[in-house]
Coordinates of C-alpha atoms and ligand atoms in Angstrom, one line a residue:
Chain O
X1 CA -4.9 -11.0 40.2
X2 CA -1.6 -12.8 38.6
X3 CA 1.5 -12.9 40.3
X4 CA 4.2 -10.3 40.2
X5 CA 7.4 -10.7 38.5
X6 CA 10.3 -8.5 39.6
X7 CA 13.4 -7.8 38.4
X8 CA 16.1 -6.5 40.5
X9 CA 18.1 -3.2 40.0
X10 CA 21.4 -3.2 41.3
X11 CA 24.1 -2.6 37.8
X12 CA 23.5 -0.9 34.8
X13 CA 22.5 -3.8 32.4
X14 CA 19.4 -4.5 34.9
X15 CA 17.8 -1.3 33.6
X16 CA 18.2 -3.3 30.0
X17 CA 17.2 -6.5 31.3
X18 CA 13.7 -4.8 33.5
X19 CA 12.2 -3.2 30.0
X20 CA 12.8 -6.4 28.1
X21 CA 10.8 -8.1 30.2
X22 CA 8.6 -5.0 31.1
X23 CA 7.9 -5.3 26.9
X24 CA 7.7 -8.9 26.7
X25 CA 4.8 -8.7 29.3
X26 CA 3.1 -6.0 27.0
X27 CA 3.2 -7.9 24.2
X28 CA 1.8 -10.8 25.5
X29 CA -1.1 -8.9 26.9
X30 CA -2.1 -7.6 23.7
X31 CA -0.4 -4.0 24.0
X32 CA 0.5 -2.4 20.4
X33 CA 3.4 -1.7 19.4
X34 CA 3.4 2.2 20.5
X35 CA 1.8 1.3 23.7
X36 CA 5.1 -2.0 24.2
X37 CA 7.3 1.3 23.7
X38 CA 5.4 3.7 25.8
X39 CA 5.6 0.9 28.7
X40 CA 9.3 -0.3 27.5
X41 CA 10.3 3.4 27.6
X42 CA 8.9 4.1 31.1
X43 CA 10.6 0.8 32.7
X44 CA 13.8 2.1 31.5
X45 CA 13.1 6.0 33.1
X46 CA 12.0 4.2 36.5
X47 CA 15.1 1.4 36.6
X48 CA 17.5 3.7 36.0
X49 CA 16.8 6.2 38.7
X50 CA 16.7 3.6 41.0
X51 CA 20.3 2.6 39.4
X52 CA 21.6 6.2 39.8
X53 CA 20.1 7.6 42.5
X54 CA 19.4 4.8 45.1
X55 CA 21.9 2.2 44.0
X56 CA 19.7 -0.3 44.5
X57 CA 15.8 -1.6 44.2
X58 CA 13.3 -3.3 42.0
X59 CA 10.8 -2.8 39.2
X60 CA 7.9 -5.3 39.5
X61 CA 5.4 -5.8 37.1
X62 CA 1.4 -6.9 37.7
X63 CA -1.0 -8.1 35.1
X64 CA -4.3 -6.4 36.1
X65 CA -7.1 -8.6 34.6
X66 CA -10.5 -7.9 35.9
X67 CA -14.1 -7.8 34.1
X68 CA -13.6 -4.3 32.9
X69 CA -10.5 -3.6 31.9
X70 CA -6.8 -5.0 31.5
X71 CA -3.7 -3.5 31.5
X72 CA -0.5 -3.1 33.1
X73 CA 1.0 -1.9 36.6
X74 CA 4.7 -1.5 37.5
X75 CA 6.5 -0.6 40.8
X76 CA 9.3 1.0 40.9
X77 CA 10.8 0.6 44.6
X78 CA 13.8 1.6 46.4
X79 CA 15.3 2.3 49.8
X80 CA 17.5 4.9 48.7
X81 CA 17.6 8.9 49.3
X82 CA 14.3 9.3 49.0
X83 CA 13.0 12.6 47.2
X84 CA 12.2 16.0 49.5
X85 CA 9.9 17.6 46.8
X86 CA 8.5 15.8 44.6
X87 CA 6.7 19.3 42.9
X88 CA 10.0 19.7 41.7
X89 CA 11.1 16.4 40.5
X90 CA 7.8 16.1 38.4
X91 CA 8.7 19.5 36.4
X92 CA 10.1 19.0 33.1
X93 CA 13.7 19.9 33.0
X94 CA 14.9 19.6 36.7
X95 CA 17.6 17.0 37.3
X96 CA 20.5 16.4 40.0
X97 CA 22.5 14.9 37.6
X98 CA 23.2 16.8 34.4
X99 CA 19.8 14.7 32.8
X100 CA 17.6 16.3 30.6
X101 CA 15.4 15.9 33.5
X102 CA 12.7 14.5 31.1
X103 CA 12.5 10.9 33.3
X104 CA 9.7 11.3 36.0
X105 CA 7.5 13.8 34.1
X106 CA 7.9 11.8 30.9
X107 CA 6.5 8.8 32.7
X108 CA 4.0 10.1 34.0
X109 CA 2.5 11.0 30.4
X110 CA 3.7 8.0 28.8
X111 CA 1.6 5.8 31.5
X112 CA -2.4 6.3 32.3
X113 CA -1.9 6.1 35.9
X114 CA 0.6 7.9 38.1
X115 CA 1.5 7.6 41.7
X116 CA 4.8 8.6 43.5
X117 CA 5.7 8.4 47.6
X118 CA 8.8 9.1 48.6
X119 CA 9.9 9.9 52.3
X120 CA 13.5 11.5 52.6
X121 CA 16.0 9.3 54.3
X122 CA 13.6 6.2 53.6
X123 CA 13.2 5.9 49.9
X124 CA 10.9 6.4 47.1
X125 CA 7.9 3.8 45.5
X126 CA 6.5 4.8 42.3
X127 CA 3.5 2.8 40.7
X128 CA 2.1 3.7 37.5
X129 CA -0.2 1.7 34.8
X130 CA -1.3 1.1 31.3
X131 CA -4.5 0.2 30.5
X132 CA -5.2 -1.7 27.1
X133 CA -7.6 0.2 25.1
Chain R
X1 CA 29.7 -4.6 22.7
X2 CA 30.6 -1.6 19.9
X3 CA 28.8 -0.5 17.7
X4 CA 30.8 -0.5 14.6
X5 CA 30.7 2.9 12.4
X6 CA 31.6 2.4 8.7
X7 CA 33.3 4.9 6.1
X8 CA 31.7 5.6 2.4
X9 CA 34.0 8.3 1.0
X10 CA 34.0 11.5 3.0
X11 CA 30.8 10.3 5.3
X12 CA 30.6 7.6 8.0
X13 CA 27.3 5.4 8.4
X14 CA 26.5 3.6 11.7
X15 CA 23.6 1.3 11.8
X16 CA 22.8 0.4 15.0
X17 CA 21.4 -2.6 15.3
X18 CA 21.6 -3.7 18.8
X19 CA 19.4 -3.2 22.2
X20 CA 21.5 0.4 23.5
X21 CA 22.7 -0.1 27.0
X22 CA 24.6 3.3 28.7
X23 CA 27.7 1.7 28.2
X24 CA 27.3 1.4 24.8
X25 CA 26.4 4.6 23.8
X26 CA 28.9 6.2 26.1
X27 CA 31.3 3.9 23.8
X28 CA 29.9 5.0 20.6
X29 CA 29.9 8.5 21.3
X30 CA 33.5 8.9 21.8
X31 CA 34.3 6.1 18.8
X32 CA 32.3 8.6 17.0
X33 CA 34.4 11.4 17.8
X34 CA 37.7 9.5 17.8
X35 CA 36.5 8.5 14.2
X36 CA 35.6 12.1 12.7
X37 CA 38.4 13.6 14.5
X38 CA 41.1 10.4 12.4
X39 CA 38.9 10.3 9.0
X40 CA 38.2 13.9 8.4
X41 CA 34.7 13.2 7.5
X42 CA 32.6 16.2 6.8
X43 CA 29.2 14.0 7.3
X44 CA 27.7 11.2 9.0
X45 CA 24.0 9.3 9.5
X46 CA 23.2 7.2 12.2
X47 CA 20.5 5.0 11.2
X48 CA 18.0 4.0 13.7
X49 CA 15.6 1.4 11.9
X50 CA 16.3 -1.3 14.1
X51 CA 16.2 0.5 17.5
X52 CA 13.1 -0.3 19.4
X53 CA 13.4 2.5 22.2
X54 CA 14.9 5.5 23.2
X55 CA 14.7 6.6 26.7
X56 CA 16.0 10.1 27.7
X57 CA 19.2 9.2 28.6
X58 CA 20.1 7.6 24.7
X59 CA 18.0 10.7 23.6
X60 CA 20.4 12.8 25.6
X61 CA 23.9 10.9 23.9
X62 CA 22.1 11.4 20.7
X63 CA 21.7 15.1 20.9
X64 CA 25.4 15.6 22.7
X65 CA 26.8 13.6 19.9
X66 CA 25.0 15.4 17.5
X67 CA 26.5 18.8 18.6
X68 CA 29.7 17.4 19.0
X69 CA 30.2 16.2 16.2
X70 CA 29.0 20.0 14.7
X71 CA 31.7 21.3 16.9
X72 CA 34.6 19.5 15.1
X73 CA 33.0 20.4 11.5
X74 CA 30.7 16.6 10.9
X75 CA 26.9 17.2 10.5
X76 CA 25.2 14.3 11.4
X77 CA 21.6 13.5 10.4
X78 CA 19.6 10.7 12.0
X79 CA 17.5 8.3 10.0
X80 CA 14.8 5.9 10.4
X81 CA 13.2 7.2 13.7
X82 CA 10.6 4.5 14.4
X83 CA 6.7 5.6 14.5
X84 CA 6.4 4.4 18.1
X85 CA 9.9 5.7 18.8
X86 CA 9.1 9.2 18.0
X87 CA 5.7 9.2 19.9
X88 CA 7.5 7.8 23.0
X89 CA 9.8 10.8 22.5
X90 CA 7.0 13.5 22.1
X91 CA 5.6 11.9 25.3
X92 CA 8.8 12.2 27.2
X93 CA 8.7 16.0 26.0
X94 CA 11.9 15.5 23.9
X95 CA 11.9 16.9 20.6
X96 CA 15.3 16.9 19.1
X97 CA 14.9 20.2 17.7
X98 CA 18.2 20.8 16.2
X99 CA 18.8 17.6 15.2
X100 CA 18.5 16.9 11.2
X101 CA 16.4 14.0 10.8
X102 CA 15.5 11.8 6.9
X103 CA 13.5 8.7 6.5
X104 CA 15.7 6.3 5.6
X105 CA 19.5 5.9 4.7
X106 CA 19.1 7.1 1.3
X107 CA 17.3 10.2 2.1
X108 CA 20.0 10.7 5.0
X109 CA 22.5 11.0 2.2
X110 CA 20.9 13.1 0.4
X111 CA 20.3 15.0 3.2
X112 CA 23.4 15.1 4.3
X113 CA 24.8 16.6 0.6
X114 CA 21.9 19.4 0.6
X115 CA 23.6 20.5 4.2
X116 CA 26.6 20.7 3.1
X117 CA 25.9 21.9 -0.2
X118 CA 27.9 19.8 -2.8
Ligands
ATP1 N1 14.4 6.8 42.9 C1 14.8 8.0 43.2 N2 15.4 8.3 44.4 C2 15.9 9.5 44.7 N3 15.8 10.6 43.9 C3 15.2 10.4 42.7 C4 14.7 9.1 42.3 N4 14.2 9.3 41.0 C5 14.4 10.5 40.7 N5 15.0 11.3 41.6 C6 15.4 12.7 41.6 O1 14.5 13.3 40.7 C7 15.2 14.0 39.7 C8 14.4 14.0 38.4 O2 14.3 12.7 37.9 P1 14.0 12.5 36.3 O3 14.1 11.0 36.0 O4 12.8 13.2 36.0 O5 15.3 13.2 35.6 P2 16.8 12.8 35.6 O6 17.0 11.4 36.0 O7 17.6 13.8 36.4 O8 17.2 13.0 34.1 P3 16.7 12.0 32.9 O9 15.7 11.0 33.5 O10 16.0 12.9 31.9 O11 17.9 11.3 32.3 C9 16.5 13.4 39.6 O12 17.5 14.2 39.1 C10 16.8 13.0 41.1 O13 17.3 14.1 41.8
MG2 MG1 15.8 9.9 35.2

């Protein structure tokens, strides 16, 4: 396993800043060009609800090498409100903040792997991953 | 950083060529409006060749300015949607329904003259 590399979310142009590199990484893995947007696009969903709704956090990024398959994991972590229903957050549409609510569930399909945990009052930890194909 | 909107007759063109932060499109939205509301244009195309991504929260500006700008008379038509731009869309279950949309710049204009019929 390679070392993370993190990126730290605490002002708007870090949500900029965490899918360039969240890209670069694609690319030089091998990803194509939909798949560098796909992962691009889901960096930028992830870093900015840490930016809006926990203020602060980090997106980190793992290269996952291994005999069978290679590919891509972020985290997405934050000590912030946390969420009480995630049902709810993972429905198309449903946002807080006047969003198009299209963030969490959009991830979720843009990715190949999905996992959220969020306690209320603790904060939230999202991994998800791309596998090249 | 602005992203500068030019005037060609009646119509204004923006090509944006640079990585969208929120700030930037916040900007651009209301020099957009500031623009049509001074100019009196009747159209507009915002061509998105060079834009890598678009996450739900530029999709959302998009679509705002877009029915803006229909509010104070402009239609606007977008151009140059990227293949891998408008699969990450489809994915993020945004589909820009009422937006008009051309291949390039030219077809944009073209566009633009069928909607408003001259
Ligand atoms: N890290 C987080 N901490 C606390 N609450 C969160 C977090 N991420 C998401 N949420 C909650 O989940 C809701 C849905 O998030 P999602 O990203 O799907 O949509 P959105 O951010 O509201 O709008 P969009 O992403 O389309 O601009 C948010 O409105 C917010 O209430
Ligand atoms: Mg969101």
């Amino acid at each position: 396993m390679e070392p993370q590399s993190c990126v730290n979310i605490h002002k708007e142009w870090d949500i900029v800043g965490a899918r360039q590199l969240g890209r670069e990484m694609a690319k030089n893995l091998g990803f194509g060009t939909v798949d560098q947007a796909r992962i691009a696009t889901a960096v930028s969903e992830l870093a900015r609800n840490i930016y809006l709704y926990a203020e602060q956090g980090q997106v980190c990024f793992e290269i996952i090498d291994s005999i069978e398959r290679r590919g891509l994991c972020m985290m997405a972590i934050d000590s912030g409100p946390g969420i009480a229903d995630i049902g709810q957050v993972m429905q198309d549409g449903f946002t807080t903040s006047g969003g198009l609510g299209a963030g969490l569930p959009g991830v979720k399909r843009l990715m190949d792997e999905f996992d959220i945990r969020s306690e209320v009052g603790e904060g939230t930890k999202i991994i998800a991953t791309k596998w090249i194909r | 950083m602005r992203i500068p909107i030019l005037k060609l007759h009646n119509y204004l063109l923006i090509s944006i060529q640079t990585e969208i932060d929120d700030q930037t499109a916040i900007q651009f939205q209301e020099d957009l409006l500031d623009k049509i509301h001074k100019s009196g244009a009747s159209g507009v195309v915002i061509d998105l060749t060079s834009v890598e991504i678009i996450d739900s929260f530029i999709a959302k500006v998009l679509g705002d300015v877009v029915s803006m700008s229909d509010l104070m008379g402009a239609k606007v038509v977008l151009t140059g949607i990227q293949p891998a731009v408008a699969m990450t869309l489809i994915d993020l279950g945004i589909h820009l329904k009422n937006v008009p949309t051309a291949l390039d710049l030219e077809q944009g204009l073209i566009k633009l003259q069928q909607e408003l019929g001259v």
